[in-house]
Coordinates of N, CA and C in Angstrom, one line a residue:
M1 N 5.5 -16.3 12.3 CA 4.4 -15.6 13.0 C 4.9 -14.5 13.8
L2 N 4.1 -13.5 14.0 CA 4.5 -12.4 14.9 C 3.8 -12.5 16.2
P3 N 4.4 -12.9 17.3 CA 3.8 -13.2 18.5 C 3.4 -11.9 19.3
V4 N 2.5 -11.2 18.7 CA 2.1 -9.9 19.3 C 0.7 -10.0 19.7
V5 N 0.4 -9.8 20.9 CA -1.0 -9.8 21.4 C -1.2 -8.5 22.1
I6 N -2.2 -7.8 21.6 CA -2.6 -6.5 22.3 C -3.9 -6.6 22.8
S7 N -4.1 -6.5 24.2 CA -5.4 -6.7 24.8 C -5.5 -5.7 25.9
F8 N -6.8 -5.3 26.1 CA -7.1 -4.3 27.2 C -8.3 -4.7 27.9
L9 N -8.3 -4.4 29.2 CA -9.5 -4.7 30.1 C -10.0 -3.4 30.6
S10 N -11.3 -3.2 30.6 CA -11.9 -2.0 31.0 C -12.8 -2.2 32.2
F11 N -12.7 -1.3 33.2 CA -13.5 -1.4 34.4 C -14.4 -0.1 34.4
I12 N -15.6 -0.2 34.9 CA -16.3 1.0 35.2 C -16.8 0.9 36.6
I13 N -16.4 1.9 37.4 CA -16.7 1.9 38.8 C -17.7 3.0 39.0
L14 N -18.7 2.7 39.8 CA -19.8 3.6 40.1 C -19.6 4.2 41.5
N15 N -19.3 5.4 41.6 CA -19.2 6.1 42.9 C -20.5 6.8 43.2
G16 N -21.2 6.4 44.1 CA -22.5 7.0 44.4 C -22.5 8.0 45.5
I17 N -23.0 9.1 45.2 CA -23.1 10.1 46.3 C -24.6 10.3 46.6
A18 N -25.1 9.9 47.7 CA -26.5 9.9 48.0 C -26.8 11.3 48.6
T19 N -27.8 12.0 48.1 CA -28.3 13.3 48.6 C -29.7 13.2 48.9
P20 N -30.1 13.1 50.2 CA -31.5 13.0 50.6 C -32.2 14.3 50.4
Q21 N -33.4 14.3 49.9 CA -34.2 15.5 49.8 C -35.5 15.3 50.6
V22 N -35.6 16.1 51.7 CA -36.7 15.9 52.6 C -37.8 16.9 52.3
P23 N -39.0 16.4 52.1 CA -40.2 17.3 51.8 C -40.5 18.1 53.1
P24 N -41.4 19.1 52.9 CA -41.8 19.9 54.0 C -42.5 19.0 55.0
P25 N -42.4 19.4 56.3 CA -43.0 18.6 57.4 C -44.5 18.4 57.1
S26 N -45.0 17.3 57.4 CA -46.5 17.0 57.3 C -47.0 16.7 58.7
K27 N -48.4 16.7 58.7 CA -49.0 16.5 60.0 C -48.8 15.0 60.5
D28 N -48.7 14.1 59.6 CA -48.5 12.7 60.0 C -47.1 12.2 59.6
R29 N -46.2 12.2 60.5 CA -44.8 11.7 60.2 C -44.8 10.3 59.6
D30 N -45.7 9.5 60.0 CA -45.7 8.1 59.5 C -46.0 8.0 58.0
Q31 N -46.8 9.1 57.6 CA -47.2 9.1 56.2 C -46.2 9.9 55.3
E32 N -45.2 10.4 55.9 CA -44.2 11.3 55.2 C -43.5 10.5 54.1
N33 N -43.5 11.2 52.9 CA -42.8 10.6 51.7 C -41.3 11.0 51.8
F34 N -40.4 10.1 51.4 CA -39.0 10.4 51.4 C -38.5 10.1 50.0
R35 N -37.8 11.1 49.4 CA -37.2 10.9 48.1 C -35.7 10.9 48.1
L36 N -35.1 10.0 47.4 CA -33.6 9.9 47.4 C -33.1 10.0 46.0
S37 N -32.2 11.0 45.8 CA -31.6 11.2 44.4 C -30.1 10.8 44.6
V38 N -29.6 10.2 43.5 CA -28.2 9.8 43.6 C -27.4 10.3 42.3
E39 N -26.3 10.9 42.6 CA -25.4 11.3 41.5 C -24.3 10.2 41.4
V40 N -24.1 9.8 40.2 CA -23.1 8.7 39.9 C -22.0 9.1 39.0
D41 N -20.8 8.9 39.5 CA -19.6 9.2 38.6 C -19.1 7.9 38.1
L42 N -18.9 7.8 36.7 CA -18.3 6.6 36.1 C -16.8 6.8 36.0
V43 N -16.1 5.8 36.5 CA -14.6 5.8 36.4 C -14.2 4.7 35.6
V44 N -13.6 4.9 34.4 CA -13.2 3.9 33.5 C -11.7 3.7 33.6
L45 N -11.3 2.4 33.9 CA -9.9 2.1 34.0 C -9.5 1.1 32.9
Q46 N -8.5 1.4 32.1 CA -8.0 0.5 31.1 C -6.7 -0.2 31.7
V47 N -6.7 -1.5 31.6 CA -5.6 -2.3 32.2 C -5.1 -3.3 31.3
T48 N -3.8 -3.4 31.2 CA -3.1 -4.5 30.5 C -2.4 -5.3 31.5
V49 N -2.6 -6.6 31.5 CA -2.0 -7.5 32.5 C -0.9 -8.4 31.8
R50 N 0.3 -8.4 32.4 CA 1.4 -9.2 31.8 C 2.0 -10.0 32.9
D51 N 2.6 -11.2 32.5 CA 3.3 -12.0 33.5 C 4.7 -11.5 33.7
R52 N 5.5 -12.3 34.5 CA 6.9 -11.8 34.7 C 7.7 -11.8 33.5
A53 N 7.4 -12.6 32.5 CA 8.1 -12.7 31.3 C 7.7 -11.6 30.3
G54 N 6.7 -10.8 30.6 CA 6.2 -9.8 29.8 C 5.1 -10.2 28.8
H55 N 4.6 -11.4 28.9 CA 3.6 -11.9 28.0 C 2.2 -11.5 28.6
S56 N 1.3 -11.2 27.6 CA -0.1 -10.8 28.0 C -0.8 -12.0 28.7
V57 N -1.6 -11.7 29.7 CA -2.3 -12.7 30.5 C -3.8 -12.6 30.1
S58 N -4.3 -13.7 29.6 CA -5.7 -13.7 29.1 C -6.6 -14.6 30.1
G59 N -7.9 -14.6 29.9 CA -8.8 -15.4 30.7 C -9.1 -14.9 32.0
L60 N -8.7 -13.6 32.4 CA -9.0 -13.1 33.7 C -10.5 -12.7 33.8
T61 N -11.0 -12.7 35.0 CA -12.4 -12.4 35.2 C -12.5 -11.2 36.2
Q62 N -13.7 -10.7 36.4 CA -13.9 -9.6 37.3 C -13.4 -10.0 38.7
H63 N -13.5 -11.2 39.1 CA -13.1 -11.7 40.5 C -11.6 -11.7 40.7
D64 N -10.8 -11.5 39.6 CA -9.3 -11.4 39.7 C -8.8 -10.0 40.0
F65 N -9.7 -9.1 40.2 CA -9.3 -7.7 40.4 C -10.0 -7.1 41.6
E66 N -9.3 -6.2 42.3 CA -9.9 -5.4 43.3 C -9.5 -3.9 43.1
I67 N -10.5 -3.0 43.2 CA -10.2 -1.6 43.1 C -10.5 -0.9 44.4
Y68 N -9.5 -0.1 44.8 CA -9.6 0.7 46.0 C -9.6 2.2 45.8
Q69 N -10.3 2.9 46.6 CA -10.3 4.3 46.6 C -10.2 4.8 48.0
D70 N -9.1 5.6 48.3 CA -8.9 6.0 49.7 C -8.9 4.9 50.7
G71 N -8.4 3.7 50.3 CA -8.3 2.6 51.2 C -9.6 1.8 51.3
A72 N -10.7 2.2 50.6 CA -11.9 1.5 50.6 C -12.1 0.7 49.3
I73 N -12.5 -0.5 49.4 CA -12.7 -1.3 48.2 C -14.0 -0.8 47.5
Q74 N -13.9 -0.7 46.1 CA -15.0 -0.2 45.3 C -15.6 -1.4 44.5
P75 N -16.9 -1.4 44.4 CA -17.5 -2.5 43.5 C -17.3 -2.2 42.0
I76 N -17.0 -3.3 41.3 CA -16.8 -3.2 39.9 C -18.2 -3.5 39.2
R77 N -18.8 -2.5 38.7 CA -20.2 -2.7 38.1 C -20.2 -3.3 36.7
L78 N -19.1 -3.0 36.0 CA -19.1 -3.5 34.6 C -17.6 -3.9 34.3
F79 N -17.5 -5.1 33.8 CA -16.2 -5.7 33.4 C -16.2 -6.1 32.0
Q80 N -15.3 -5.6 31.2 CA -15.2 -6.0 29.7 C -13.8 -6.2 29.3
R81 N -13.7 -7.2 28.4 CA -12.4 -7.4 27.7 C -12.6 -6.7 26.3
E82 N -11.6 -5.9 26.0 CA -11.7 -5.1 24.8 C -10.5 -5.2 24.0
D83 N -10.7 -5.4 22.7 CA -9.6 -5.4 21.7 C -9.5 -3.9 21.2
T84 N -8.9 -3.1 21.9 CA -8.9 -1.6 21.6 C -8.2 -1.4 20.3
P85 N -8.8 -0.6 19.4 CA -8.0 -0.3 18.1 C -6.8 0.5 18.4
V86 N -5.7 0.1 17.6 CA -4.4 0.8 17.8 C -3.8 1.2 16.4
T87 N -2.9 2.1 16.5 CA -2.1 2.4 15.3 C -0.8 1.6 15.4
I88 N -0.5 0.9 14.4 CA 0.7 -0.1 14.4 C 1.6 0.2 13.2
G89 N 2.9 0.4 13.5 CA 3.9 0.5 12.5 C 4.7 -0.7 12.3
L90 N 4.7 -1.3 11.1 CA 5.6 -2.4 10.8 C 6.9 -1.9 10.2
I91 N 8.0 -2.1 10.9 CA 9.3 -1.6 10.4 C 10.0 -2.9 10.0
V92 N 10.3 -3.0 8.6 CA 10.8 -4.3 8.1 C 12.1 -4.1 7.5
D93 N 13.1 -4.9 7.9 CA 14.4 -4.9 7.4 C 14.5 -5.5 6.0
H94 N 15.0 -4.7 5.1 CA 15.2 -5.1 3.7 C 16.7 -5.1 3.3
S95 N 17.5 -5.3 4.3 CA 19.0 -5.4 3.9 C 19.3 -6.7 3.2
G96 N 20.5 -6.9 2.7 CA 20.8 -8.1 1.9 C 20.7 -9.4 2.7
S97 N 20.9 -9.3 4.0 CA 20.8 -10.6 4.8 C 19.4 -11.1 4.9
M98 N 18.4 -10.2 4.6 CA 17.0 -10.6 4.7 C 16.4 -11.2 3.4
R99 N 17.3 -11.3 2.4 CA 16.8 -11.7 1.1 C 16.0 -13.1 1.1
E100 N 16.6 -14.1 1.8 CA 15.9 -15.4 1.8 C 14.8 -15.4 2.8
K101 N 14.6 -14.4 3.6 CA 13.6 -14.5 4.7 C 12.4 -13.6 4.4
L102 N 12.5 -12.8 3.3 CA 11.5 -11.8 3.1 C 10.1 -12.4 2.8
G103 N 10.1 -13.5 2.1 CA 8.8 -14.2 1.8 C 8.1 -14.6 3.1
E104 N 8.9 -15.2 4.0 CA 8.3 -15.7 5.3 C 7.8 -14.5 6.1
V105 N 8.6 -13.4 6.1 CA 8.2 -12.2 6.8 C 6.9 -11.7 6.3
T106 N 6.7 -11.6 4.9 CA 5.5 -11.1 4.3 C 4.3 -12.0 4.7
T107 N 4.5 -13.3 4.6 CA 3.4 -14.2 5.0 C 3.0 -14.0 6.5
A108 N 4.0 -13.9 7.3 CA 3.7 -13.7 8.8 C 3.0 -12.3 9.0
A109 N 3.4 -11.3 8.3 CA 2.7 -10.0 8.4 C 1.3 -10.0 8.0
R110 N 1.0 -10.7 6.9 CA -0.4 -10.9 6.4 C -1.2 -11.6 7.5
T111 N -0.7 -12.7 8.0 CA -1.4 -13.4 9.1 C -1.7 -12.5 10.3
F112 N -0.7 -11.7 10.7 CA -0.8 -10.8 11.8 C -2.0 -9.8 11.5
V113 N -2.0 -9.2 10.4 CA -3.0 -8.2 10.0 C -4.4 -8.9 10.0
R114 N -4.5 -10.1 9.5 CA -5.8 -10.7 9.4 C -6.4 -11.0 10.8
S115 N -5.5 -11.3 11.8 CA -5.9 -11.6 13.1 C -6.0 -10.4 14.0
S116 N -5.8 -9.3 13.5 CA -5.9 -8.0 14.3 C -7.3 -7.4 14.2
N117 N -7.5 -6.4 15.0 CA -8.7 -5.7 15.0 C -8.9 -5.0 13.7
P118 N -10.1 -5.2 13.0 CA -10.3 -4.5 11.7 C -10.2 -3.0 11.8
E119 N -10.4 -2.4 13.0 CA -10.3 -1.0 13.1 C -8.9 -0.5 13.4
D120 N -7.9 -1.4 13.5 CA -6.5 -1.0 13.6 C -6.0 -0.2 12.4
Q121 N -5.2 0.8 12.6 CA -4.5 1.5 11.5 C -3.1 1.0 11.4
M122 N -2.6 0.5 10.3 CA -1.3 0.0 10.1 C -0.5 0.7 9.0
F123 N 0.8 0.8 9.2 CA 1.6 1.4 8.1 C 2.9 0.6 8.0
V124 N 3.6 0.7 7.0 CA 4.9 -0.1 6.7 C 6.0 0.9 6.5
V125 N 7.2 0.7 7.2 CA 8.4 1.4 6.8 C 9.4 0.3 6.5
N126 N 9.9 0.3 5.2 CA 10.9 -0.7 4.8 C 12.3 0.0 4.9
F127 N 13.3 -0.7 5.2 CA 14.6 -0.1 5.3 C 15.7 -1.0 4.9
N128 N 16.7 -0.5 4.3 CA 18.1 -1.1 4.3 C 19.0 0.0 4.8
E129 N 19.9 0.6 3.9 CA 20.6 1.8 4.4 C 19.8 3.0 4.3
K130 N 18.6 2.9 3.7 CA 17.6 4.0 3.7 C 16.3 3.6 4.1
A131 N 15.5 4.4 4.7 CA 14.1 4.1 5.1 C 13.1 4.7 4.2
S132 N 12.1 3.9 3.8 CA 11.1 4.4 2.9 C 9.7 3.9 3.3
L133 N 8.7 4.7 3.0 CA 7.3 4.3 3.4 C 6.8 3.2 2.4
G134 N 6.2 2.2 2.9 CA 5.7 1.1 2.0 C 4.4 1.5 1.3
L135 N 3.6 2.4 1.9 CA 2.3 2.8 1.4 C 2.5 4.2 0.8
P136 N 1.6 4.6 -0.2 CA 1.6 5.9 -0.8 C 1.4 7.0 0.3
A137 N 2.0 8.2 0.1 CA 1.8 9.3 1.0 C 0.3 9.7 1.1
A138 N -0.4 9.5 0.1 CA -1.9 9.8 0.1 C -2.7 8.8 0.9
M139 N -2.1 7.6 1.1 CA -2.8 6.6 1.9 C -1.8 5.9 2.9
P140 N -1.4 6.6 3.9 CA -0.3 6.1 4.7 C -0.7 4.9 5.6
F141 N -2.0 4.7 5.8 CA -2.5 3.7 6.7 C -3.4 2.7 6.0
S142 N -3.4 1.5 6.4 CA -4.4 0.5 5.9 C -4.6 -0.6 6.9
S143 N -5.7 -1.3 6.7 CA -6.0 -2.5 7.5 C -6.2 -3.7 6.7
S144 N -5.8 -3.6 5.4 CA -5.9 -4.7 4.5 C -4.6 -5.6 4.5
A145 N -4.8 -6.9 4.7 CA -3.6 -7.8 4.7 C -2.9 -7.8 3.4
D146 N -3.7 -7.8 2.3 CA -3.0 -7.8 1.0 C -2.3 -6.6 0.7
V147 N -2.9 -5.4 1.0 CA -2.2 -4.1 0.7 C -0.9 -4.0 1.5
L148 N -1.0 -4.4 2.8 CA 0.2 -4.3 3.7 C 1.3 -5.3 3.3
G149 N 0.8 -6.5 2.9 CA 1.8 -7.6 2.5 C 2.5 -7.1 1.2
N150 N 1.7 -6.6 0.3 CA 2.4 -6.1 -1.0 C 3.3 -4.9 -0.7
A151 N 3.0 -4.1 0.3 CA 3.9 -3.0 0.7 C 5.2 -3.5 1.2
I152 N 5.2 -4.6 1.8 CA 6.5 -5.2 2.3 C 7.2 -5.9 1.2
W153 N 6.5 -6.7 0.4 CA 7.1 -7.5 -0.7 C 7.7 -6.7 -1.8
A154 N 7.1 -5.5 -2.0 CA 7.5 -4.7 -3.2 C 8.9 -4.2 -3.2
S155 N 9.6 -4.1 -2.0 CA 10.9 -3.6 -2.0 C 11.9 -4.7 -2.0
P156 N 13.0 -4.7 -2.7 CA 14.0 -5.8 -2.7 C 14.8 -5.7 -1.5
A157 N 15.4 -6.9 -1.1 CA 16.3 -7.0 0.1 C 17.7 -6.9 -0.4
V158 N 18.3 -5.7 -0.3 CA 19.7 -5.4 -0.7 C 20.3 -4.4 0.3
G159 N 21.6 -4.3 0.3 CA 22.2 -3.2 1.0 C 22.5 -3.5 2.5
M160 N 22.7 -2.4 3.3 CA 23.0 -2.5 4.7 C 21.8 -2.2 5.6
T161 N 22.1 -2.0 6.9 CA 21.0 -2.0 7.9 C 21.0 -0.6 8.6
A162 N 19.9 0.2 8.5 CA 19.8 1.5 9.2 C 18.5 1.4 10.0
I163 N 18.6 0.6 11.1 CA 17.4 0.5 12.0 C 17.0 1.8 12.6
Y164 N 18.0 2.5 13.2 CA 17.6 3.7 13.9 C 16.9 4.8 13.0
D165 N 17.4 4.9 11.8 CA 16.8 5.8 10.9 C 15.4 5.4 10.6
A166 N 15.2 4.1 10.4 CA 13.8 3.6 10.2 C 12.9 3.9 11.3
V167 N 13.4 3.7 12.5 CA 12.5 4.0 13.7 C 12.1 5.5 13.8
V168 N 13.1 6.3 13.5 CA 12.8 7.8 13.5 C 11.7 8.1 12.5
E169 N 11.9 7.5 11.3 CA 10.9 7.8 10.3 C 9.5 7.2 10.7
A170 N 9.5 6.1 11.3 CA 8.2 5.5 11.7 C 7.6 6.2 12.8
L171 N 8.3 6.8 13.8 CA 7.8 7.6 14.9 C 7.0 8.8 14.3
Q172 N 7.5 9.4 13.3 CA 6.8 10.6 12.7 C 5.5 10.2 12.1
I173 N 5.4 9.0 11.5 CA 4.1 8.5 10.9 C 3.2 8.1 12.0
L174 N 3.8 7.5 13.1 CA 3.0 7.0 14.2 C 2.2 8.1 14.8
Q175 N 2.8 9.3 15.0 CA 2.1 10.4 15.6 C 0.9 10.9 14.8
K176 N 0.9 10.6 13.6 CA -0.3 11.0 12.7 C -1.4 10.0 12.8
G177 N -1.2 8.9 13.5 CA -2.3 7.9 13.6 C -3.4 8.4 14.4
G178 N -4.6 7.9 14.1 CA -5.8 8.4 14.8 C -6.3 7.5 16.0
R179 N -5.4 6.6 16.4 CA -5.8 5.8 17.6 C -5.0 6.2 18.8
D180 N -5.6 6.1 20.0 CA -4.9 6.5 21.2 C -3.7 5.6 21.5
K181 N -3.9 4.3 21.3 CA -2.8 3.4 21.5 C -1.9 3.2 20.3
K182 N -0.6 3.3 20.5 CA 0.3 3.2 19.3 C 1.4 2.2 19.6
V183 N 1.8 1.5 18.5 CA 2.8 0.4 18.7 C 3.7 0.4 17.5
L184 N 5.0 0.2 17.7 CA 5.9 -0.1 16.6 C 6.5 -1.5 16.7
I185 N 6.5 -2.2 15.6 CA 7.1 -3.6 15.6 C 8.2 -3.6 14.6
V186 N 9.4 -3.9 15.1 CA 10.6 -4.0 14.2 C 10.9 -5.4 13.9
I187 N 11.1 -5.7 12.6 CA 11.4 -7.1 12.1 C 12.8 -7.0 11.5
S188 N 13.8 -7.6 12.1 CA 15.1 -7.5 11.6 C 15.9 -8.7 12.1
D189 N 17.0 -9.0 11.4 CA 17.9 -10.1 11.8 C 19.3 -9.6 12.2
G190 N 19.5 -8.3 12.3 CA 20.8 -7.9 12.7 C 20.8 -6.5 13.3
G191 N 22.0 -6.1 13.7 CA 22.2 -4.8 14.3 C 22.4 -3.7 13.3
D192 N 22.3 -2.4 13.7 CA 22.4 -1.3 12.9 C 23.9 -1.1 12.4
N193 N 24.1 -0.8 11.1 CA 25.4 -0.5 10.6 C 25.4 0.6 9.6
A194 N 24.3 1.4 9.5 CA 24.3 2.4 8.4 C 23.4 3.6 8.8
S195 N 23.0 3.8 10.0 CA 22.1 4.9 10.3 C 22.9 6.2 10.5
H196 N 22.2 7.3 10.2 CA 22.7 8.6 10.5 C 22.4 8.9 12.0
Y197 N 21.3 8.4 12.5 CA 20.9 8.6 13.9 C 21.6 7.5 14.7
S198 N 21.8 7.8 16.0 CA 22.4 6.9 16.9 C 21.3 6.4 18.0
L199 N 21.6 5.5 18.8 CA 20.7 5.0 19.8 C 20.5 6.1 20.8
D200 N 21.4 7.0 21.0 CA 21.3 8.1 22.0 C 20.3 9.1 21.4

């Protein structure tokens, strides 16, 4: 399994600016009408909460948060948990040492895709000593578990390990994604021993 959880919380804060509009003076002050118009600014905050180990924290409610502006606490008018669509790159090691593990990796990837947001965009970069795209250039992204699983399974596991080259390749595709949030997931069992690029 791929223990990846991506979750976002959204707040909307209403900042009210009250502007009284006083009508012309009337003869009877007690009968005077008073109209109040309010301009409201919506402030949306997206928040990801993690524990000290870096794991996502779920089950939080509106009462677990406080929002301050200029030292003054602001009311949270709307609180939502959102599974925000993201662009995800699956970078999969196809070096010789992964030969016996590739079936398990493919199954886990399919499970991950099926449990993800249907609006997520995903792509695959397979690598050994060379990095290659798992999907056709005409269709670099997919949200289909079968399509992405086949993209991983189609390449044999042979050769050496060029992780850094694969990450560079994946970053170029990631920037073309249409989602604001972007994630790369690297699946490998060893260190780099064949890249043209270095960690620096």
